[in-house]
mmCIF file of C-alpha atoms in Angstrom:
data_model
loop_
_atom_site.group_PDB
_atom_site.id
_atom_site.type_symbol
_atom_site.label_atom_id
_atom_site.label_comp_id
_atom_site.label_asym_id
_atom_site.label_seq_id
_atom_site.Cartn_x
_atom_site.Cartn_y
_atom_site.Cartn_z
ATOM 1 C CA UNK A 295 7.317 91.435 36.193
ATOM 2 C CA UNK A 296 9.743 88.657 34.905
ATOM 3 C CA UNK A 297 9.615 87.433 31.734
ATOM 4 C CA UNK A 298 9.029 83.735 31.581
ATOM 5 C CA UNK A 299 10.854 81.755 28.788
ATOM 6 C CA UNK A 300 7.791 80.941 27.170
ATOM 7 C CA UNK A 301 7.110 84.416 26.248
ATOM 8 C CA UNK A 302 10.376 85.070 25.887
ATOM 9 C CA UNK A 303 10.613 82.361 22.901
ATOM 10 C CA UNK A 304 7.628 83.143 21.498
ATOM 11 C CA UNK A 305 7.917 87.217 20.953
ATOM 12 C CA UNK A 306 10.962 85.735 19.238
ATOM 13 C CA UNK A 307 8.981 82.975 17.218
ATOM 14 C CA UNK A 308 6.873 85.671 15.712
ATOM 15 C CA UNK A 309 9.005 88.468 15.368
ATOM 16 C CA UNK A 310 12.374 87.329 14.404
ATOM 17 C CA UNK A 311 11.571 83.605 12.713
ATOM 18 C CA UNK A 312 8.345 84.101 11.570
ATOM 19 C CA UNK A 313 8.118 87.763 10.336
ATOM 20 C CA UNK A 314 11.706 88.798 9.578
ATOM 21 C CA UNK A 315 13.338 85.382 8.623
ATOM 22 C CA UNK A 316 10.472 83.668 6.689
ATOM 23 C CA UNK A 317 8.561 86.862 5.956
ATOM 24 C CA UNK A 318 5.188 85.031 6.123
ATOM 25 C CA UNK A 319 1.941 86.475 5.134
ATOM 26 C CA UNK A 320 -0.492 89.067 7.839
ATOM 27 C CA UNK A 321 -2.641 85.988 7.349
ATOM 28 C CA UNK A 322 -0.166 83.615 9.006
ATOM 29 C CA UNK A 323 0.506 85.812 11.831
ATOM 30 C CA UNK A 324 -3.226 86.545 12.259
ATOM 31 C CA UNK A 325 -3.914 82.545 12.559
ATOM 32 C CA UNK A 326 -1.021 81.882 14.751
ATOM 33 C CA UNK A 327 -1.476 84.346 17.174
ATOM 34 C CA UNK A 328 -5.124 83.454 17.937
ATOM 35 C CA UNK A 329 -3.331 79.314 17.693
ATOM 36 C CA UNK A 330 -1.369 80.531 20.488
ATOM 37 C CA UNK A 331 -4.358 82.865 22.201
ATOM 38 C CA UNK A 332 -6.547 79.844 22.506
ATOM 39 C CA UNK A 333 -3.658 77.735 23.994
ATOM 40 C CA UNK A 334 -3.226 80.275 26.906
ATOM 41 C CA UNK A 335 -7.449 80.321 27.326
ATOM 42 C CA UNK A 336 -7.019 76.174 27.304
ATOM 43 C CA UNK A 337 -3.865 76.621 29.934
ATOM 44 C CA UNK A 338 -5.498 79.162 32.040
ATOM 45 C CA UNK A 339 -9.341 77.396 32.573
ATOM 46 C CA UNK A 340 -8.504 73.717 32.146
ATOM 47 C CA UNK A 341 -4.650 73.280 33.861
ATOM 48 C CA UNK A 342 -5.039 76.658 36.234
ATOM 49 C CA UNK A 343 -1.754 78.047 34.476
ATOM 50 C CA UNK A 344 -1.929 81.557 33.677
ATOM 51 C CA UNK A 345 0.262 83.246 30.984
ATOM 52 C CA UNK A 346 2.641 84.846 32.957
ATOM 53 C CA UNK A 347 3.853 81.936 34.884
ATOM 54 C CA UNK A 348 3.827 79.464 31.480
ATOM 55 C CA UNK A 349 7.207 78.105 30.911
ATOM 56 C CA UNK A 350 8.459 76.236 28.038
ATOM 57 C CA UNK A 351 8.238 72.706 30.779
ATOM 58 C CA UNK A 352 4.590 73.154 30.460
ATOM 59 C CA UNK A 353 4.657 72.385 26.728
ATOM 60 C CA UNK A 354 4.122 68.614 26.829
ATOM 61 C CA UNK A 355 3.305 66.466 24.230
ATOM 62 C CA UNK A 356 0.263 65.432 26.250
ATOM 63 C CA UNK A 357 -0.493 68.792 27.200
ATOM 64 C CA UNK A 358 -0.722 69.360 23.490
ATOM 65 C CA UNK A 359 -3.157 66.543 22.946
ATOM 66 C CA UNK A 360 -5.155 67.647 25.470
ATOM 67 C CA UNK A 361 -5.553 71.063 24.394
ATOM 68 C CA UNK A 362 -6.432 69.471 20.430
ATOM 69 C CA UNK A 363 -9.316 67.469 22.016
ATOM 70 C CA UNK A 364 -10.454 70.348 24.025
ATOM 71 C CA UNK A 365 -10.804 72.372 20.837
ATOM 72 C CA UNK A 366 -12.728 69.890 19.474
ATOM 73 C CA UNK A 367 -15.072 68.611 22.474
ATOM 74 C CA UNK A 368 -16.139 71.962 24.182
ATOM 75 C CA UNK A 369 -15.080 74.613 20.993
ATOM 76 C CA UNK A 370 -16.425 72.182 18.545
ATOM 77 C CA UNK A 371 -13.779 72.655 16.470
ATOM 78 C CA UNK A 372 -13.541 70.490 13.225
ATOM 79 C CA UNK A 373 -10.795 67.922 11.991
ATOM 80 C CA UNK A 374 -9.778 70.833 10.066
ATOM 81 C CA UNK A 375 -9.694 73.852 12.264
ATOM 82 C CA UNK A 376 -7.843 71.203 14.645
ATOM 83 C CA UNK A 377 -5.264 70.859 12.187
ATOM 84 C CA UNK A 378 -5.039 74.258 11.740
ATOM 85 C CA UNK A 379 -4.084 74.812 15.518
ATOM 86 C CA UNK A 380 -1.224 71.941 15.219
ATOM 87 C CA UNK A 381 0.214 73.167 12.618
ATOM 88 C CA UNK A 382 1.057 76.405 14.450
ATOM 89 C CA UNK A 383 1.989 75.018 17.703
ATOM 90 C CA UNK A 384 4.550 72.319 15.297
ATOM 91 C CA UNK A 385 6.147 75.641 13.515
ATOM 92 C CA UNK A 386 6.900 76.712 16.853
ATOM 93 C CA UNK A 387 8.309 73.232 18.119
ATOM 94 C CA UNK A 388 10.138 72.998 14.749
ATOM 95 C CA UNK A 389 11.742 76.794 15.683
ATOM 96 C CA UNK A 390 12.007 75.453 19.713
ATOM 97 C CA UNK A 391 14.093 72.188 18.163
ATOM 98 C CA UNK A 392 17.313 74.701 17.261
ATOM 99 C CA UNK A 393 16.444 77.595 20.366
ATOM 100 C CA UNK A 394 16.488 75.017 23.062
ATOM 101 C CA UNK A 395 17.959 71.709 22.275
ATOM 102 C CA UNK A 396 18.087 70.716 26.028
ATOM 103 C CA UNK A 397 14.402 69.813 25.619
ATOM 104 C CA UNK A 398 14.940 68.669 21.680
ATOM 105 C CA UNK A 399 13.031 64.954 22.578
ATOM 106 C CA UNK A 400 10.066 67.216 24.021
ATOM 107 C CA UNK A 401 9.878 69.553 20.782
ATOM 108 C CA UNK A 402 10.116 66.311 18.841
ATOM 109 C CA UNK A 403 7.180 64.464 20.704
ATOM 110 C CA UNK A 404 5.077 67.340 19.995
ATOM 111 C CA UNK A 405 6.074 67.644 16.253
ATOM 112 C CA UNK A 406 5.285 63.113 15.908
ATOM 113 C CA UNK A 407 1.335 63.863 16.917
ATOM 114 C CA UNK A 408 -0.545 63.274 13.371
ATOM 115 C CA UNK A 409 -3.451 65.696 11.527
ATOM 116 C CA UNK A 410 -6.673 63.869 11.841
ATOM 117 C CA UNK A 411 -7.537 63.263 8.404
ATOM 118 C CA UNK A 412 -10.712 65.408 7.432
ATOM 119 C CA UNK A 413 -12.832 65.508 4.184
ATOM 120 C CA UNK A 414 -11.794 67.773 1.537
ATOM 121 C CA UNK A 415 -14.555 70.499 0.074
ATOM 122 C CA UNK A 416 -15.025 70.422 -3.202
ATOM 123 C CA UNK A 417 -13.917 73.785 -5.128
ATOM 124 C CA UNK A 418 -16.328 75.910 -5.318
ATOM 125 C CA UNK A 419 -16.348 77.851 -8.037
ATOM 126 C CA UNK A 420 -18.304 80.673 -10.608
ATOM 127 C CA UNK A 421 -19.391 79.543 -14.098
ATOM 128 C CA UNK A 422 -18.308 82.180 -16.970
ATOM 129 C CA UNK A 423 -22.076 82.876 -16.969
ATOM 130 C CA UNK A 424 -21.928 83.549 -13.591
ATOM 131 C CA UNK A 425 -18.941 86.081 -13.056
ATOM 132 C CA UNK A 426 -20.965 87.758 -16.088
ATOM 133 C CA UNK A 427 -23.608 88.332 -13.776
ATOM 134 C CA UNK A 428 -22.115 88.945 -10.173
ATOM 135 C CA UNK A 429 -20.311 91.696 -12.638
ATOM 136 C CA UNK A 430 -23.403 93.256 -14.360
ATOM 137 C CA UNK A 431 -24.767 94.465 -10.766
ATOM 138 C CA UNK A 432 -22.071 96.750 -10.082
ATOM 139 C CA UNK A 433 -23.100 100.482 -11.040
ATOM 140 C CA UNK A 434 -20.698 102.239 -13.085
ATOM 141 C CA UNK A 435 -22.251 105.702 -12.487
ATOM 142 C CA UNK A 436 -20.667 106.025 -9.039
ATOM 143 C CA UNK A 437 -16.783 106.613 -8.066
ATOM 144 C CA UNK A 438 -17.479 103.794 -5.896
ATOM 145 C CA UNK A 439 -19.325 101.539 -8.709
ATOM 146 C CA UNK A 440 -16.330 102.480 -10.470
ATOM 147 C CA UNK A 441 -13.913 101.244 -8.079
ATOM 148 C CA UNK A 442 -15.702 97.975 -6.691
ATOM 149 C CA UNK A 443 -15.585 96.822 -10.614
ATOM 150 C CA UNK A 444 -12.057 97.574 -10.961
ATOM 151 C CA UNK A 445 -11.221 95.602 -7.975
ATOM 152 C CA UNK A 446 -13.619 92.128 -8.157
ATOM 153 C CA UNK A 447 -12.768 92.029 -11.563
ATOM 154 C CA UNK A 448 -8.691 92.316 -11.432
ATOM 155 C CA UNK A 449 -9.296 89.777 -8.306
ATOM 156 C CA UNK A 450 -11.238 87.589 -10.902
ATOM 157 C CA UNK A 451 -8.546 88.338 -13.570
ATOM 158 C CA UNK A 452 -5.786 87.785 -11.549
ATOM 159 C CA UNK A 453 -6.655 85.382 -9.830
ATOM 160 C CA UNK A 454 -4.817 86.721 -6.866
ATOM 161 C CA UNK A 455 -5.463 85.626 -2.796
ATOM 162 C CA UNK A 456 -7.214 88.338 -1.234
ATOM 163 C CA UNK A 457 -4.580 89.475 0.882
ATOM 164 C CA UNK A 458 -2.242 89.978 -2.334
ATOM 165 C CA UNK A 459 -4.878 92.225 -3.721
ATOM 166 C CA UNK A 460 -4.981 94.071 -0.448
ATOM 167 C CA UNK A 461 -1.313 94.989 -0.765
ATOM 168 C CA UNK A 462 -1.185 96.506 -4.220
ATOM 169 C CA UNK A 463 0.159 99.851 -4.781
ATOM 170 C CA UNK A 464 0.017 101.715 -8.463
ATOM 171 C CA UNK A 465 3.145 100.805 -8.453
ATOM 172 C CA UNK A 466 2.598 96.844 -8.861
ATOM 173 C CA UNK A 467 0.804 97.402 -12.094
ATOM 174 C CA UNK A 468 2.503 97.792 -15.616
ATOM 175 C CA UNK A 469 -0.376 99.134 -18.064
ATOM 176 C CA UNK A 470 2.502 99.272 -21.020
ATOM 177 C CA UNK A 471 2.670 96.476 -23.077
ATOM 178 C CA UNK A 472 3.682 93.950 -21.931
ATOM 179 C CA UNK A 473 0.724 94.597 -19.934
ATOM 180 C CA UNK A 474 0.696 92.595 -15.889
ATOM 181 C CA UNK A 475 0.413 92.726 -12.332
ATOM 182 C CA UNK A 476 2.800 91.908 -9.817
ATOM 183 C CA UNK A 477 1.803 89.808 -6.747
ATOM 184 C CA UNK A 478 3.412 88.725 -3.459
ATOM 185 C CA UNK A 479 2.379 85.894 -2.329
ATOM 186 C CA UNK A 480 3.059 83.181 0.721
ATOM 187 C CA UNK A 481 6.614 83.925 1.821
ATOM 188 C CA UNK A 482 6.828 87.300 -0.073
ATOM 189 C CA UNK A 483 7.146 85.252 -3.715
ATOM 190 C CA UNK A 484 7.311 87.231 -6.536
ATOM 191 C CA UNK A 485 5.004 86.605 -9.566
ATOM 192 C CA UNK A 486 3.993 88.339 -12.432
ATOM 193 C CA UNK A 487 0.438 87.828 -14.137
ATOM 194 C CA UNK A 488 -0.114 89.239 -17.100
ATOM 195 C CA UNK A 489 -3.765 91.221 -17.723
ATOM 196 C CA UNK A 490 -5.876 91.568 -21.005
ATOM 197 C CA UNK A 491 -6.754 94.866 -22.948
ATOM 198 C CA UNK A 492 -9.626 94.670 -21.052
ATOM 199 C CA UNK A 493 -8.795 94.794 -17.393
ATOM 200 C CA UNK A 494 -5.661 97.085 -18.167
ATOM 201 C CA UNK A 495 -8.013 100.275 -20.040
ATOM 202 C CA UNK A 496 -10.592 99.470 -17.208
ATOM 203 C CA UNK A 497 -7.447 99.822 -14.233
ATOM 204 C CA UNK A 498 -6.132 102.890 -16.160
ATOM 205 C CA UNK A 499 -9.328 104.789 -15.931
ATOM 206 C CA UNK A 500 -9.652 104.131 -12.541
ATOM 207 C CA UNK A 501 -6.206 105.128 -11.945
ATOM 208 C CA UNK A 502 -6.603 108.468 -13.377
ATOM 209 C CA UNK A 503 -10.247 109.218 -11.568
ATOM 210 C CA UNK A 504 -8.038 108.946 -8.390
ATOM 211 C CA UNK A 505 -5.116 110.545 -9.568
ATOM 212 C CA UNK A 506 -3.267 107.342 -8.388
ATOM 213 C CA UNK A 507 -1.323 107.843 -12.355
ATOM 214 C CA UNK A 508 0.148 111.061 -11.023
ATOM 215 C CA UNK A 509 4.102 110.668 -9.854
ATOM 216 C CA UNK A 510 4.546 110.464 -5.910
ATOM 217 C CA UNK A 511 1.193 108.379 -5.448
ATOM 218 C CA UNK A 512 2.783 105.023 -6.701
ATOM 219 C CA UNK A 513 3.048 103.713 -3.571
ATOM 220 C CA UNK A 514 -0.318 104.166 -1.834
ATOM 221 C CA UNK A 515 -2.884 101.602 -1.690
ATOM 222 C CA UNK A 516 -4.315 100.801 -5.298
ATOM 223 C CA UNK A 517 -7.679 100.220 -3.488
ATOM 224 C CA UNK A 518 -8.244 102.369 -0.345
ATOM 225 C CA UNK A 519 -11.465 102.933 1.789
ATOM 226 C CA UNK A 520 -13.046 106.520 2.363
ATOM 227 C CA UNK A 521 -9.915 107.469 4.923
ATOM 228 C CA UNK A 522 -7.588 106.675 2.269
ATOM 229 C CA UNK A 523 -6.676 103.460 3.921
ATOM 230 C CA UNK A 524 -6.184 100.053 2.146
ATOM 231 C CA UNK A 525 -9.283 97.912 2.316
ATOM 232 C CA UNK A 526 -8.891 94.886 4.372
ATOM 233 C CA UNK A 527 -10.122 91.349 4.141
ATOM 234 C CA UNK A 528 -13.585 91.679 5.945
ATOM 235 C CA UNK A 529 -13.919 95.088 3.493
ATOM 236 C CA UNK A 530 -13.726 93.130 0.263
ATOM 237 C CA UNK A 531 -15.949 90.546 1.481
ATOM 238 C CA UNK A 532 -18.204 92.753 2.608
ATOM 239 C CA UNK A 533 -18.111 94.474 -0.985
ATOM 240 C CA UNK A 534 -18.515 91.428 -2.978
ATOM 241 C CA UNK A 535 -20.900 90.068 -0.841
ATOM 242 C CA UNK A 536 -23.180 93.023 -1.596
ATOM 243 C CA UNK A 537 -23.433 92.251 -5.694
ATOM 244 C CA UNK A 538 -23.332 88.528 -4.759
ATOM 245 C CA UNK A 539 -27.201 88.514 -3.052
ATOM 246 C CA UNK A 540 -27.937 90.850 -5.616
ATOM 247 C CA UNK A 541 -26.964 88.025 -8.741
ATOM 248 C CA UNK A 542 -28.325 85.516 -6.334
ATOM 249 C CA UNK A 543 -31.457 86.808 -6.463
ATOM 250 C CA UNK A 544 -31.800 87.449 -9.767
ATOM 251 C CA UNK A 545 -30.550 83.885 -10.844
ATOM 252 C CA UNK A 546 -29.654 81.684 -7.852
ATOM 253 C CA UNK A 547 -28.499 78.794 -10.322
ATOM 254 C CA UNK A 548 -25.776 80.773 -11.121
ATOM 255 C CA UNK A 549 -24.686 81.990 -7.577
ATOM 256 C CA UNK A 550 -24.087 79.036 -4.957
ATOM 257 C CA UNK A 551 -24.898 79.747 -1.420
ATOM 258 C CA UNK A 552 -21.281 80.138 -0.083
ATOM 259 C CA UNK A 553 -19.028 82.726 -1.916
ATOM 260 C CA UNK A 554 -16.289 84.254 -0.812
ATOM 261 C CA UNK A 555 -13.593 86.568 -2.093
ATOM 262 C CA UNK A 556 -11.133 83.143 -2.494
ATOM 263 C CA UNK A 557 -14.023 81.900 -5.123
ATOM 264 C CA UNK A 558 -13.235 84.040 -7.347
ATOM 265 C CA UNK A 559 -9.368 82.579 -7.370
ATOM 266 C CA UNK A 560 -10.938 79.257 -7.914
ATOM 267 C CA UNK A 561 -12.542 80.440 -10.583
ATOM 268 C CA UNK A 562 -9.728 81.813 -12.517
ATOM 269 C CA UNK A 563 -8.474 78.455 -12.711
ATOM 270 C CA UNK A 564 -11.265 76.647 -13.536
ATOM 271 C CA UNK A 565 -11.994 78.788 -16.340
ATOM 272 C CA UNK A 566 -8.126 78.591 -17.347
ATOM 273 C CA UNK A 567 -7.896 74.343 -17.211
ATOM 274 C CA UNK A 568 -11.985 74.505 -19.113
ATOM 275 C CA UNK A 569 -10.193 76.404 -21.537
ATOM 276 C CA UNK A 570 -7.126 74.127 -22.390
ATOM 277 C CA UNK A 571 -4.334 75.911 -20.341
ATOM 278 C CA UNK A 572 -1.312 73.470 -18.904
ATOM 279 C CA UNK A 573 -1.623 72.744 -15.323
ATOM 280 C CA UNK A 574 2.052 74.419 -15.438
ATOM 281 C CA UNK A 575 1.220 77.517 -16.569
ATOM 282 C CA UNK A 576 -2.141 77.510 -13.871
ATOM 283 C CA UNK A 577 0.542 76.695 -10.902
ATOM 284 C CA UNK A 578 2.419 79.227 -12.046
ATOM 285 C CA UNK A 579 -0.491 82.395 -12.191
ATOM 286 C CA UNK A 580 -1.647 81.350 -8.866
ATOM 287 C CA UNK A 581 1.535 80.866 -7.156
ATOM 288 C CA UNK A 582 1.313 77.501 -5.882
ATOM 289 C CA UNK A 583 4.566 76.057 -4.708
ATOM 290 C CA UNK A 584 3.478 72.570 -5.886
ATOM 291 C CA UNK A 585 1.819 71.262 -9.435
ATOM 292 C CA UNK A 586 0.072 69.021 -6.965
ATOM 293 C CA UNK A 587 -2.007 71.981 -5.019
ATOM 294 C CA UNK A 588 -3.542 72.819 -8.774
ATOM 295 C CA UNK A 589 -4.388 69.535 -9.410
ATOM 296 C CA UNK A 590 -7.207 69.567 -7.441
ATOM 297 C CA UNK A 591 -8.658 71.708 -10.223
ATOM 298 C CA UNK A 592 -8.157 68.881 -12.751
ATOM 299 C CA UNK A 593 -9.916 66.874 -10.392
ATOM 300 C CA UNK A 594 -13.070 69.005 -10.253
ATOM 301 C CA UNK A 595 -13.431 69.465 -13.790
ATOM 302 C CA UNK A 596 -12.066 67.463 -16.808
ATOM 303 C CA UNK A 597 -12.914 69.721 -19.258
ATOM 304 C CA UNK A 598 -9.351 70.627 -20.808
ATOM 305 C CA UNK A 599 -9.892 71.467 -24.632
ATOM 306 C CA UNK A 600 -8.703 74.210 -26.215
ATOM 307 C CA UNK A 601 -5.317 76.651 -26.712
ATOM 308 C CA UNK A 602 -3.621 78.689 -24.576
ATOM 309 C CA UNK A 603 -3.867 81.325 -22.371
ATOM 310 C CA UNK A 604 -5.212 84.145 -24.850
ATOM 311 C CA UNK A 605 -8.251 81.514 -25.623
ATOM 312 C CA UNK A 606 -9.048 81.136 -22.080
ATOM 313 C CA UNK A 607 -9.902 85.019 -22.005
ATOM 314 C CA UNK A 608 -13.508 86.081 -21.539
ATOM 315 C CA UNK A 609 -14.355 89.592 -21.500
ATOM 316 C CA UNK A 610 -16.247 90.268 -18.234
ATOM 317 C CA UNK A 611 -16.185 94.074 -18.027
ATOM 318 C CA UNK A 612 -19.372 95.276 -19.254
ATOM 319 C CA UNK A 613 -18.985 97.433 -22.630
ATOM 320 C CA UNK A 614 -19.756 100.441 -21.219
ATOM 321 C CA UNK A 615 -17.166 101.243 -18.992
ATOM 322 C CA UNK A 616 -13.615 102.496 -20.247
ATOM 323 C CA UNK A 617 -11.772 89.390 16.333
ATOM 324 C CA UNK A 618 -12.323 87.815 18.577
ATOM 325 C CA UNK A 619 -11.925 88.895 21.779
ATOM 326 C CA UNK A 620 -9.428 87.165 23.957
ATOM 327 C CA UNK A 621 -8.668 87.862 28.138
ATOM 328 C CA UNK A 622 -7.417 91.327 28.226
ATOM 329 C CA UNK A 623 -5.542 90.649 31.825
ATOM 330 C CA UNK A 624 -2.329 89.526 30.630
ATOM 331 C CA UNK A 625 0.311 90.581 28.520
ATOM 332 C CA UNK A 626 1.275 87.970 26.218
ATOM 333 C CA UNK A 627 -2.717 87.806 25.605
ATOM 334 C CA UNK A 628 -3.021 91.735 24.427
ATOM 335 C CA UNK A 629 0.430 90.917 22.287
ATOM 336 C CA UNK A 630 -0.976 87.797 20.887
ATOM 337 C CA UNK A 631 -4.283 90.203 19.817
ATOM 338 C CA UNK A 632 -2.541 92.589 18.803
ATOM 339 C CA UNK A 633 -0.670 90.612 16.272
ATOM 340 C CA UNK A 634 -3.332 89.237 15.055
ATOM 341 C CA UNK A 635 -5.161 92.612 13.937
#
């Protein structure tokens, strides 16, 4: 079968632009492909176009619209999530504008359609008190116990995304003075976080219980599953989620109803700016391209009194321890999934 230009453009989108020229995140990928997956389901049931006769003609500016309000009206999709789906369909008419300038005014009417403004969640976010406790219900008489502790607390210490957690090898950590980790973050950016006394004897003696210290193992996962594999997103939350009823039911002040891995980033921060630490130096731990994305922490809490960095550290280790399923009939579909996985 032919390939259409459509498909054509996009295999290119994702694997040329998007992967090897910005280098984006698995996340990215993941929520553009199923952007694009939902776009084909909207083509094929509402305009009677499958995917392999879509061509890049179809892509309208008012097919676009259409497609945002059917997200909304029959997916129930909010403000948000709508914006979400724009965003990838404008990276792709921002890519299209420089591919296939013979159609540059149609790219462009795409990339003029506005966000619909939405309300913005308040962070939500652990006290001190309460990492204390989601910490305290993790066993440390089990290799697993072991491991779960070294990992919510280094993504509490860190205050890395998930996803750069996920991809950590031995080989990101430096447990010699000047102790840190380094993280990759959005676009493959470098950072380097440093980690307390602490979290550094706690990752050591994790290291060595799974020989991960011994030469040749540097670069396998630093936190796998029981096949040796790295743990994915789902895992983690899955993991946390176990201590997290646990604490919640043993002091649901101190555990809000929604938690998720992310909390934990949030906070990290919250507990740096409490603590007195420039919004600088908190843009520059979690990786944010602009001053104005931590901000929002400032916003949620004006509680800014003390030192530095060293002052904002709380011990948290206890003492004791040294998809969705999208039409399988075509092929750009099954690539689209497969991306996504």
């Amino acid at each position: 079968m032919k390939t259409t230009d459509f498909a054509k453009h996009l295999t290119a989108f994702f694997t040329e632009y998007l992967i090897g020229e910005r280098g984006v995140s698995p996340n990215t990928i993941r929520s553009y492909s199923e952007s694009f997956s939902l776009l084909l389901n909207f083509l094929d049931e509402q305009v009677n176009i499958k995917a392999d006769n879509l061509r890049l003609e179809h892509i309208t500016r008012k097919t676009v619209l259409n497609f945002l309000d059917w997200l909304q009206d029959t997916k129930k999709s909010s403000n948000a999530t709508r914006n979400q789906r724009l965003a990838a369909l404008r990276s792709f008419c921002t890519y299209m504008q420089y591919e296939d300038v013979k159609r540059l005014e149609q790219w462009q009417e795409i990339l003029s359609i506005k966000v619909k403004t939405h309300e913005k969640r308040s962070v939500n976010y652990l006290s001190i008190d309460g990492i204390k406790l989601l910490l305290a219900q993790i066993p440390i008489n089990t290799k697993k116990g072991r491991r779960d502790l070294a990992l919510i607390s280094l993504l509490y210490d860190s205050g890395a995304r998930v996803q750069e957690l996920i991809d950590l090898t031995p080989a990101s950590l430096k447990l010699e003075k000047p102790c840190h980790v380094t993280l990759f973050g959005k676009g493959r950016k470098k950072r380097i976080v440093p980690l307390q006394d602490e979290q550094v004897n706690l990752l050591r003696s994790y290291m060595e219980e799974n020989r991960l210290d011994l030469s040749g193992f540097n670069q396998r996962p630093l936190f796998f599953n029981s096949c040796g594999r790295k743990l994915t997103n789902s895992g983690i939350s899955y993991i946390l989620n176990n201590y997290i009823n646990h604490a919640r039911i043993q002091d649901p002040e101190l555990i809000p109803e929604k938690i998720s891995p992310h909390t934990l980033r949030h906070s990290k921060a919250m507990h740096l700016l409490q603590a007195g630490v420039n919004l600088v130096y908190i843009r520059d731990i979690l990786g944010h391209v602009s001053i104005q994305t931590t901000e929002i922490y400032a916003r949620a809490d004006s509680k800014q009194k003390r030192e530095a960095l060293e002052s904002a550290y709380v011990n948290m280790i206890p003492n004791d321890i040294t998809e969705r399923s999208w039409e399988k009939d075509q092929e750009l579909k099954i690539w689209l999934r497969n991306l996504s996985k």
